[in-house]
PDB file of C-alpha atoms in Angstrom:
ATOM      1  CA  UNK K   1      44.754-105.337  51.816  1.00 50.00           C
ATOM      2  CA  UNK K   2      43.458-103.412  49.086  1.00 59.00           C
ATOM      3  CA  UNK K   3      39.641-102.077  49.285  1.00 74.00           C
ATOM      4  CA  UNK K   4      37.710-100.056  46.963  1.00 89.00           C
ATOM      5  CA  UNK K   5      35.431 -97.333  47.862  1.00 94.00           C
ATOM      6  CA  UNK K   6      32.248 -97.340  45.326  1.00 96.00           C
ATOM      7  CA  UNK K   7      29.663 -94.867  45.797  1.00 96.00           C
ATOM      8  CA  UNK K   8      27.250 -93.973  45.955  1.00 96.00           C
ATOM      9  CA  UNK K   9      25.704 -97.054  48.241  1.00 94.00           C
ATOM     10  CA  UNK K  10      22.125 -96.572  46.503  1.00 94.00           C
ATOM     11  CA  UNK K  11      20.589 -94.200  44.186  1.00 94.00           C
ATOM     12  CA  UNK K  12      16.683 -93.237  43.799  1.00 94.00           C
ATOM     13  CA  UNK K  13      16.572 -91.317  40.644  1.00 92.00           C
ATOM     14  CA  UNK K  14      13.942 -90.581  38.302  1.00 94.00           C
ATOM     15  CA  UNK K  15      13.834 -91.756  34.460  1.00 94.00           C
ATOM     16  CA  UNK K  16      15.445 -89.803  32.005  1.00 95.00           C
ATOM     17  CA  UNK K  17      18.078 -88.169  34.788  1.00 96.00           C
ATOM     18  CA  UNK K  18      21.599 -88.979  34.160  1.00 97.00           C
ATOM     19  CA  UNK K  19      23.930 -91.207  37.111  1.00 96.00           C
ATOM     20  CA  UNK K  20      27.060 -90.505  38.003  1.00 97.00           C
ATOM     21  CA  UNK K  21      29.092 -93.476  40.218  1.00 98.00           C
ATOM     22  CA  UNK K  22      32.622 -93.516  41.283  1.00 97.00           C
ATOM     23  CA  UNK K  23      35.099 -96.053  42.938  1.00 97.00           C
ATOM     24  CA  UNK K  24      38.872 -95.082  44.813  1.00 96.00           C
ATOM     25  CA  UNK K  25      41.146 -96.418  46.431  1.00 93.00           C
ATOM     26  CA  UNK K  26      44.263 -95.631  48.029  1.00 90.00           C
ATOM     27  CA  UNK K  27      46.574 -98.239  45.899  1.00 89.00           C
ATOM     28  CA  UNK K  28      47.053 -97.846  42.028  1.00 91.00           C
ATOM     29  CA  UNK K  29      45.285-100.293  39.564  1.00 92.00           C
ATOM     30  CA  UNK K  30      45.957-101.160  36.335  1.00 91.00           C
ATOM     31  CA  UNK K  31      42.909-102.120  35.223  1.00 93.00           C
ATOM     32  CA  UNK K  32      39.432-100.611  36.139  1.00 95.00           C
ATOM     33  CA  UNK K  33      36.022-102.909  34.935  1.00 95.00           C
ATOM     34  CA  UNK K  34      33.141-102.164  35.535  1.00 97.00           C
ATOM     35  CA  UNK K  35      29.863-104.374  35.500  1.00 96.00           C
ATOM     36  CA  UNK K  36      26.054-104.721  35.951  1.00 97.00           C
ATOM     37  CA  UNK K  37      24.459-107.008  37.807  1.00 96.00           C
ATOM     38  CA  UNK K  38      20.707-107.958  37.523  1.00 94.00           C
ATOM     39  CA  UNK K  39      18.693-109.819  40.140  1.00 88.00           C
ATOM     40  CA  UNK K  40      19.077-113.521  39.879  1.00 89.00           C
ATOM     41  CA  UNK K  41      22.015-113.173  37.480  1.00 92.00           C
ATOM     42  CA  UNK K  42      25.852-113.178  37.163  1.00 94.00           C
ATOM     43  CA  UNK K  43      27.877-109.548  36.639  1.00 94.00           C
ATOM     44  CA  UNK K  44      27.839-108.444  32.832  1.00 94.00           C
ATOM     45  CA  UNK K  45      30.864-106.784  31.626  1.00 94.00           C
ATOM     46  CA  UNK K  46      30.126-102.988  30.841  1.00 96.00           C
ATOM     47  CA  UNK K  47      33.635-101.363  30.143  1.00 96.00           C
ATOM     48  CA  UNK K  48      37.047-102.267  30.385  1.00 94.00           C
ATOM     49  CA  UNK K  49      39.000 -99.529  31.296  1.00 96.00           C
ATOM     50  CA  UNK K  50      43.529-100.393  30.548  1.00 93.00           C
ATOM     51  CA  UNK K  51      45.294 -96.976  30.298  1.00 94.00           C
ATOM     52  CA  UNK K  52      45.428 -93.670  33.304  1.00 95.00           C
ATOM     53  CA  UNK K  53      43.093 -90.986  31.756  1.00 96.00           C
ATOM     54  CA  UNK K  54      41.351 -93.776  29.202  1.00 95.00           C
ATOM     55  CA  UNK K  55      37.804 -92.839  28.405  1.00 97.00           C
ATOM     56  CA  UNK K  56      35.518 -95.042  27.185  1.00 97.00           C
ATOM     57  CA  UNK K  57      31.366 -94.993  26.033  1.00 97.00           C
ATOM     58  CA  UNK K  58      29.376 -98.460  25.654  1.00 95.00           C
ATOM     59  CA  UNK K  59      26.063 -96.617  24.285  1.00 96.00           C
ATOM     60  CA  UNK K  60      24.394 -94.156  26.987  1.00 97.00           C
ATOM     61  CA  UNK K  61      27.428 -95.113  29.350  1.00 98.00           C
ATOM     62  CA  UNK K  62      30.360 -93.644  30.153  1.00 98.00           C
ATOM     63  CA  UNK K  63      33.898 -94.701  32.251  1.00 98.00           C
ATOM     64  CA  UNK K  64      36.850 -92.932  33.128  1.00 98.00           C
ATOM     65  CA  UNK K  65      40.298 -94.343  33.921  1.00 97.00           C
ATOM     66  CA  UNK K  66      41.469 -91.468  36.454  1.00 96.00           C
ATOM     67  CA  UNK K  67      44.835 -90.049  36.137  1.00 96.00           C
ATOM     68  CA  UNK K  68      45.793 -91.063  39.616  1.00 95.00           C
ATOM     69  CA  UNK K  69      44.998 -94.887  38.849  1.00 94.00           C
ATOM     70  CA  UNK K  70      43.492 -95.039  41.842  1.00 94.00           C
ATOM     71  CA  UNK K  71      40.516 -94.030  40.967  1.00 96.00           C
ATOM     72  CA  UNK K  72      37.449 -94.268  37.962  1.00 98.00           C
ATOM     73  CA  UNK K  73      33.338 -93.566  37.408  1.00 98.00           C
ATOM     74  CA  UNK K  74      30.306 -94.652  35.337  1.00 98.00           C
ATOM     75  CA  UNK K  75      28.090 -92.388  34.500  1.00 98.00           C
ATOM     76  CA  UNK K  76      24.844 -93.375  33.032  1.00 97.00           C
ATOM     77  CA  UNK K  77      22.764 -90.353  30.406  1.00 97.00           C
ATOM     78  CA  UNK K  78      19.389 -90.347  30.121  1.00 96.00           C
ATOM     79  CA  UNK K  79      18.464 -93.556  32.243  1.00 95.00           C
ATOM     80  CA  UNK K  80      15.417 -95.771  31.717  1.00 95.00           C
ATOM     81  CA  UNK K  81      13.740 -98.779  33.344  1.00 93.00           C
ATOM     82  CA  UNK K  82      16.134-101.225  32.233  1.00 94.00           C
ATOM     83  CA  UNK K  83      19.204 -99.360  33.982  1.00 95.00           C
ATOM     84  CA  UNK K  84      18.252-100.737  37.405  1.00 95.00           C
ATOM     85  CA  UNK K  85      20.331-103.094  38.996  1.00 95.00           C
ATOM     86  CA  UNK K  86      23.265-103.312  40.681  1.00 95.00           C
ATOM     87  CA  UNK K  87      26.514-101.633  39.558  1.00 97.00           C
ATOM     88  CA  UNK K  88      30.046-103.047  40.825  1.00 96.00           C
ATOM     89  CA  UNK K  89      33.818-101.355  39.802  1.00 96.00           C
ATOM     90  CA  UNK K  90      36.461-103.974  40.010  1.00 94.00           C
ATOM     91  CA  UNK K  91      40.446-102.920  39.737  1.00 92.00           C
ATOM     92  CA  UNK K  92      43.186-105.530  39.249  1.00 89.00           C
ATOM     93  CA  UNK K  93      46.670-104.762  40.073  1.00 82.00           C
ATOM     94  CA  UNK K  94      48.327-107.798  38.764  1.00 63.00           C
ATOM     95  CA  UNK K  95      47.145-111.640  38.896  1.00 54.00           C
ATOM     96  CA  UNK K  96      47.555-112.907  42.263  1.00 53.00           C
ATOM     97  CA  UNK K  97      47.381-109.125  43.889  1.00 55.00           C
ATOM     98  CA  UNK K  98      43.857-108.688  45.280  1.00 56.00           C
ATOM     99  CA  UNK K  99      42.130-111.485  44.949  1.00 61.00           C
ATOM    100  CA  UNK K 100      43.388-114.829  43.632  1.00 66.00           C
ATOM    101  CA  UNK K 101      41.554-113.403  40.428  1.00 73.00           C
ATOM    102  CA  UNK K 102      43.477-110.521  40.454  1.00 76.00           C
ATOM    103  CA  UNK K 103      40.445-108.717  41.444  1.00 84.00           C
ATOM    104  CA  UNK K 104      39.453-106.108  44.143  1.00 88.00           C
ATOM    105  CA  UNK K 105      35.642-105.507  44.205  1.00 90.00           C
ATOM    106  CA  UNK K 106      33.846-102.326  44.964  1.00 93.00           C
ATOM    107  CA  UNK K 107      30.238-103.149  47.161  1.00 92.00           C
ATOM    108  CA  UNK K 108      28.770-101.868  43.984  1.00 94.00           C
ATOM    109  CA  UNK K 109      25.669 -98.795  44.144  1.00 96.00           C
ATOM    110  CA  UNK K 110      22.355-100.247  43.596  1.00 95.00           C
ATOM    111  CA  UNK K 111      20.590 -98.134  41.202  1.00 96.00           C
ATOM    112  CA  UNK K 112      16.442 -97.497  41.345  1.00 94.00           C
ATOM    113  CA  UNK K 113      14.537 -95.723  39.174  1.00 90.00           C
ATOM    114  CA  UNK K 114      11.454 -94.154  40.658  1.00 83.00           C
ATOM    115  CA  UNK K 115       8.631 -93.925  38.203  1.00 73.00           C
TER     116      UNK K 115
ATOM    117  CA  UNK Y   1      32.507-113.835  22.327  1.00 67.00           C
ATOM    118  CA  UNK Y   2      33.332-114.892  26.184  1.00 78.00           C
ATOM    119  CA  UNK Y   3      30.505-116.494  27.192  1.00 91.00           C
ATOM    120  CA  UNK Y   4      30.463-118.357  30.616  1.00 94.00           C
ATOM    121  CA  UNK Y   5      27.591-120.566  31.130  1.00 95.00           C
ATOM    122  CA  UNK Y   6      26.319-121.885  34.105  1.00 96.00           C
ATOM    123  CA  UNK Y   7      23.874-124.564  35.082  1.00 97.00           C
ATOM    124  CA  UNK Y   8      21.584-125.031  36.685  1.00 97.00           C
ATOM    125  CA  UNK Y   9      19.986-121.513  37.459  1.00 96.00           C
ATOM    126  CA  UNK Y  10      18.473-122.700  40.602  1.00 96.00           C
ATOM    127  CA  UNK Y  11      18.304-125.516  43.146  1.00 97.00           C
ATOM    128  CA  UNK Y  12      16.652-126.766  45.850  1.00 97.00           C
ATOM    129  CA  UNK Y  13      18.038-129.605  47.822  1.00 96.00           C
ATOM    130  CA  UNK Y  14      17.113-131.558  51.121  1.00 97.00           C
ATOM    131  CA  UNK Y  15      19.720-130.813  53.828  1.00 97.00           C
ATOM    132  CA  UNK Y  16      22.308-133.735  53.720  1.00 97.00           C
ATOM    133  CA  UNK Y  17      22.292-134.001  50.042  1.00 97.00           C
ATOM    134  CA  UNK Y  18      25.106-132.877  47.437  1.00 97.00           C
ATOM    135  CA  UNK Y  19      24.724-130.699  44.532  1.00 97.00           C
ATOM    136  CA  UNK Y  20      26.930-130.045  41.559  1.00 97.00           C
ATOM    137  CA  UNK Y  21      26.947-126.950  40.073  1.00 98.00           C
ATOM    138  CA  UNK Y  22      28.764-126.232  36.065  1.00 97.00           C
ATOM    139  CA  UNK Y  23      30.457-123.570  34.970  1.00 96.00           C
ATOM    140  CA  UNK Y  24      31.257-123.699  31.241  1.00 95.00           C
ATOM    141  CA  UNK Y  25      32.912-121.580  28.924  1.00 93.00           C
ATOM    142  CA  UNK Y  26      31.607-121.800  25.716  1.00 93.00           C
ATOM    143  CA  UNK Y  27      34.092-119.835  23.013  1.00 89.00           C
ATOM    144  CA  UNK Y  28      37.015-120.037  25.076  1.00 89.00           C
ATOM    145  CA  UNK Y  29      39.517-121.933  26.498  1.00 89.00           C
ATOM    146  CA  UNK Y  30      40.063-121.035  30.487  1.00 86.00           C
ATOM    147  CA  UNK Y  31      42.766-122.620  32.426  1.00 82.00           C
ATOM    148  CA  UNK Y  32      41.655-121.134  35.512  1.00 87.00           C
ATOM    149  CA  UNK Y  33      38.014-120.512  36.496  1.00 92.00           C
ATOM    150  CA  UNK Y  34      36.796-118.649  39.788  1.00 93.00           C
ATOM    151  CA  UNK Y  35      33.703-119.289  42.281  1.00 95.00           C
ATOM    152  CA  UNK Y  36      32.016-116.705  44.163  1.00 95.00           C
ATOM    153  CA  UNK Y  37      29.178-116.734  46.580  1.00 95.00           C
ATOM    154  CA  UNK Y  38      27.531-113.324  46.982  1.00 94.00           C
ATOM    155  CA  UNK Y  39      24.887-112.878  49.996  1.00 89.00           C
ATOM    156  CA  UNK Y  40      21.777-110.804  49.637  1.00 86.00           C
ATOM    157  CA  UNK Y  41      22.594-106.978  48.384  1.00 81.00           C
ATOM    158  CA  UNK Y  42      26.318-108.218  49.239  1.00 86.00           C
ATOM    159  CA  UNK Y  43      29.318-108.200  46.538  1.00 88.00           C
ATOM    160  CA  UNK Y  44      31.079-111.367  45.448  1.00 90.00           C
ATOM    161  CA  UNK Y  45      33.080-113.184  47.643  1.00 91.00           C
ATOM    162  CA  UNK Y  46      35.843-115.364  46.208  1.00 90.00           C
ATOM    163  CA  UNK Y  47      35.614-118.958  47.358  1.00 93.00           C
ATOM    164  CA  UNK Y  48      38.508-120.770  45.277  1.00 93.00           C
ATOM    165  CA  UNK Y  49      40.435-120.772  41.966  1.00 91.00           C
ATOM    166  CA  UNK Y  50      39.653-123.654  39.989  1.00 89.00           C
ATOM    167  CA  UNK Y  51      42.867-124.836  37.798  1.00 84.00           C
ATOM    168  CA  UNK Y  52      42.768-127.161  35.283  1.00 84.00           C
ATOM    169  CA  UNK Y  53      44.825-130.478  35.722  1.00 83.00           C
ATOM    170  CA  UNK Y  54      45.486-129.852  39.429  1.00 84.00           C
ATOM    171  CA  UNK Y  55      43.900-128.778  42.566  1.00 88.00           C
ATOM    172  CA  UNK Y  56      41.847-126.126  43.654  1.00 91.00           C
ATOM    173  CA  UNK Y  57      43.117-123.448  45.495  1.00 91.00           C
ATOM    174  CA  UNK Y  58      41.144-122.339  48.493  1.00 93.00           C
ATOM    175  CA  UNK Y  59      40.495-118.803  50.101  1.00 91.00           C
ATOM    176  CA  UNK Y  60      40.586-118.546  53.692  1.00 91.00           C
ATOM    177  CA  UNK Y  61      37.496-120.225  55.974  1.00 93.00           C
ATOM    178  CA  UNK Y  62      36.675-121.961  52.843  1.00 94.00           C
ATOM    179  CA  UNK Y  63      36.011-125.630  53.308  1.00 94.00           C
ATOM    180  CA  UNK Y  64      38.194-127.373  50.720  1.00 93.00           C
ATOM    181  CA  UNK Y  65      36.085-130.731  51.705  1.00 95.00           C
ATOM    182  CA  UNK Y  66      32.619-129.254  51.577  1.00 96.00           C
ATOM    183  CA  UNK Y  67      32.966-127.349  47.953  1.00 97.00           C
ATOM    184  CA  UNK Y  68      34.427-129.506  45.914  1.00 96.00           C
ATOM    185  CA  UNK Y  69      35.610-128.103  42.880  1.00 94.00           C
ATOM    186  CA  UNK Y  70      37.244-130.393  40.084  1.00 92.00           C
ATOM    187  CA  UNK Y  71      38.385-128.699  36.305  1.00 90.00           C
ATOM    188  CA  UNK Y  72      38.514-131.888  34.226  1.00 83.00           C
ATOM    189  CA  UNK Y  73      38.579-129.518  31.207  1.00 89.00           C
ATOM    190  CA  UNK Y  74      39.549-126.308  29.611  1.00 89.00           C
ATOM    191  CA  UNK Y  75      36.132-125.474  29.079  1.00 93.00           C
ATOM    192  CA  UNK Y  76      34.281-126.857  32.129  1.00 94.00           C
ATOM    193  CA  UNK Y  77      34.729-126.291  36.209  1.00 94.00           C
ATOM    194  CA  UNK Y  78      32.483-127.938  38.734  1.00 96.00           C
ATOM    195  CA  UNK Y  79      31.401-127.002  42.059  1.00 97.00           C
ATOM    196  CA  UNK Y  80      29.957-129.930  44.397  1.00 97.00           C
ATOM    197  CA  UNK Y  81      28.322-128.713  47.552  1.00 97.00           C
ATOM    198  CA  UNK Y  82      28.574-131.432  50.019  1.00 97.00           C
ATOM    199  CA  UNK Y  83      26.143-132.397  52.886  1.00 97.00           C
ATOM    200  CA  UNK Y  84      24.211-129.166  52.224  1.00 97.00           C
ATOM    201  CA  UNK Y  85      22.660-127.527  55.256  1.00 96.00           C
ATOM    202  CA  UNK Y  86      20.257-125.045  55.025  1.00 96.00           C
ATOM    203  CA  UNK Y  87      22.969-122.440  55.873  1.00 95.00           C
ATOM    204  CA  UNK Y  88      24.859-123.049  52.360  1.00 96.00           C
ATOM    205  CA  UNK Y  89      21.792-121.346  50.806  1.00 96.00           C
ATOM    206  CA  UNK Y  90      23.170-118.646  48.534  1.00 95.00           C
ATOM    207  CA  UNK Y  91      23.683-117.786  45.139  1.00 96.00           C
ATOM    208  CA  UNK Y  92      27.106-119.361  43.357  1.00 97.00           C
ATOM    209  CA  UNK Y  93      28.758-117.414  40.479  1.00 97.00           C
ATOM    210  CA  UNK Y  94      31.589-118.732  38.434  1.00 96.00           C
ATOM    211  CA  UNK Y  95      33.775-116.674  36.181  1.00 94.00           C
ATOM    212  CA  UNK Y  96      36.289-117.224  33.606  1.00 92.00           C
ATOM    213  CA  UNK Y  97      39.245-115.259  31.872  1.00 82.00           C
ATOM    214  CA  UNK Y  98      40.075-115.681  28.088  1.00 76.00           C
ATOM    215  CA  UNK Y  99      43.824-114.451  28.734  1.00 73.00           C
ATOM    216  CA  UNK Y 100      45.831-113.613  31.446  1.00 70.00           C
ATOM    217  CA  UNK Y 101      45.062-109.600  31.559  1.00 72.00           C
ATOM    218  CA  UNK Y 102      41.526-109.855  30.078  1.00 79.00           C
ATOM    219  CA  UNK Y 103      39.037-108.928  32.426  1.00 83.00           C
ATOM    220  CA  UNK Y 104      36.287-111.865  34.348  1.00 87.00           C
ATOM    221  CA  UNK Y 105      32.775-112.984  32.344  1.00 91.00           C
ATOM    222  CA  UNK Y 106      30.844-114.406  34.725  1.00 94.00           C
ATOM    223  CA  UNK Y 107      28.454-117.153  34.260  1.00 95.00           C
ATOM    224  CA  UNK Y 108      24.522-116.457  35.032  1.00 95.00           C
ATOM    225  CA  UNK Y 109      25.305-117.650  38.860  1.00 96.00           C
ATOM    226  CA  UNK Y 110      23.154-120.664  40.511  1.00 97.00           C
ATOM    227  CA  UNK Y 111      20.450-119.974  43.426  1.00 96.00           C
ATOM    228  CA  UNK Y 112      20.411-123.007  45.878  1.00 97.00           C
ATOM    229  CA  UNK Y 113      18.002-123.478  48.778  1.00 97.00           C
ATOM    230  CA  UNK Y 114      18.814-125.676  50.647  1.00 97.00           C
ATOM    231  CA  UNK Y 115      15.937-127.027  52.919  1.00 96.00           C
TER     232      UNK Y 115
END
């Protein structure tokens, strides 16, 4: 089936450093999202990414669509406290590829931001 | 817009007991709703597609007859955990679509202990 390779697995950065996070695969997608997830809490939608080569900001973040459609990043400028958390990609092929949701998860990069 | 709520935010139950878990979305319409369940540092883990008017559909090794999932609306999806044993401790997310390429809002995911 399909699988997604997100990394990095972890990060230990310090504040104000910029984050850079990636996710391939070896099938195409058509859709790249990409989400943060907070201790305790459900996934919040960051970026949607639709079109190959598609780059899009939400604030001090930033995605990328690659060319190949098999692959995309996050990168994250200037990070702060609140940044920390967990970070998954998710492609979708079509509904009913994947997952039943259409989805494929990455095993997202858990972000932490030394003082 | 696309909010997904879900309720309650925690649990605890006594081991042979049943607890019902809601996933609502509160703008939108969703004909199909999802349920994860994501272990520790873990991604999610799709457990069934909820449809409204008509059964649930099951991923594999998921007991259809211990999570119980009924979608009486188009704005609300349930989740029953049946006889809960301490090993169905985990944390339940739900997520919704507002169309059929739009990407998943998850709800704010339920934590049940079960003792």
């Amino acid at each position: 089936g399909q699988q997604l390779n997100q990394s990095p697995q972890s990060m230990f950065i310090q504040e104000g450093e910029d984050v850079s996070m990636n996710c391939t695969s070896s099938s195409i997608f058509n859709t790249w999202l990409w989400y943060k997830q907070d201790p305790g809490e459900g996934p919040v939608l960051l970026i949607a990414l639709y079109k190959a080569g598609e780059l899009t900001s939400n604030g001090r973040l930033t995605a990328q669509f690659g060319i190949t459609r098999k692959d995309s990043f996050l990168n994250i400028s200037a990070s702060i406290p609140s940044d920390v958390g967990i970070y998954f990609c998710a492609g979708r092929q079509s509904i009913g590829v994947g997952g039943a949701d259409g989805l494929t998860f990455g095993k997202g990069t858990h972000l932490i931001i030394q003082p | 817009g696309a909010v997904v709520s879900q309720h309650p935010s925690w649990v605890i139950c006594k081991s042979g007991t049943s607890v019902k878990i809601e996933c609502r979305s509160l703008d939108f319409q969703a004909t199909t709703m999802f349920w994860y369940r994501q272990f520790p540092k873990q991604s999610l883990m799709l457990m069934a597609t909820s449809n409204e008017g008509s059964k649930a559909t099951y991923e594999q090794g998921v007991e259809k007859d211990k999570f119980l999932i009924n979608h009486a609306s188009l704005t609300l999806s349930t989740l029953t955990v049946t006889s809960a044993h301490p090993e169905d401790s985990s944390f339940y997310i739900c997520s919704a679509m507002q169309g059929r390429n739009s990407p998943l809002h998850f709800g704010n995911g339920t934590r049940l202990t079960v003792t």
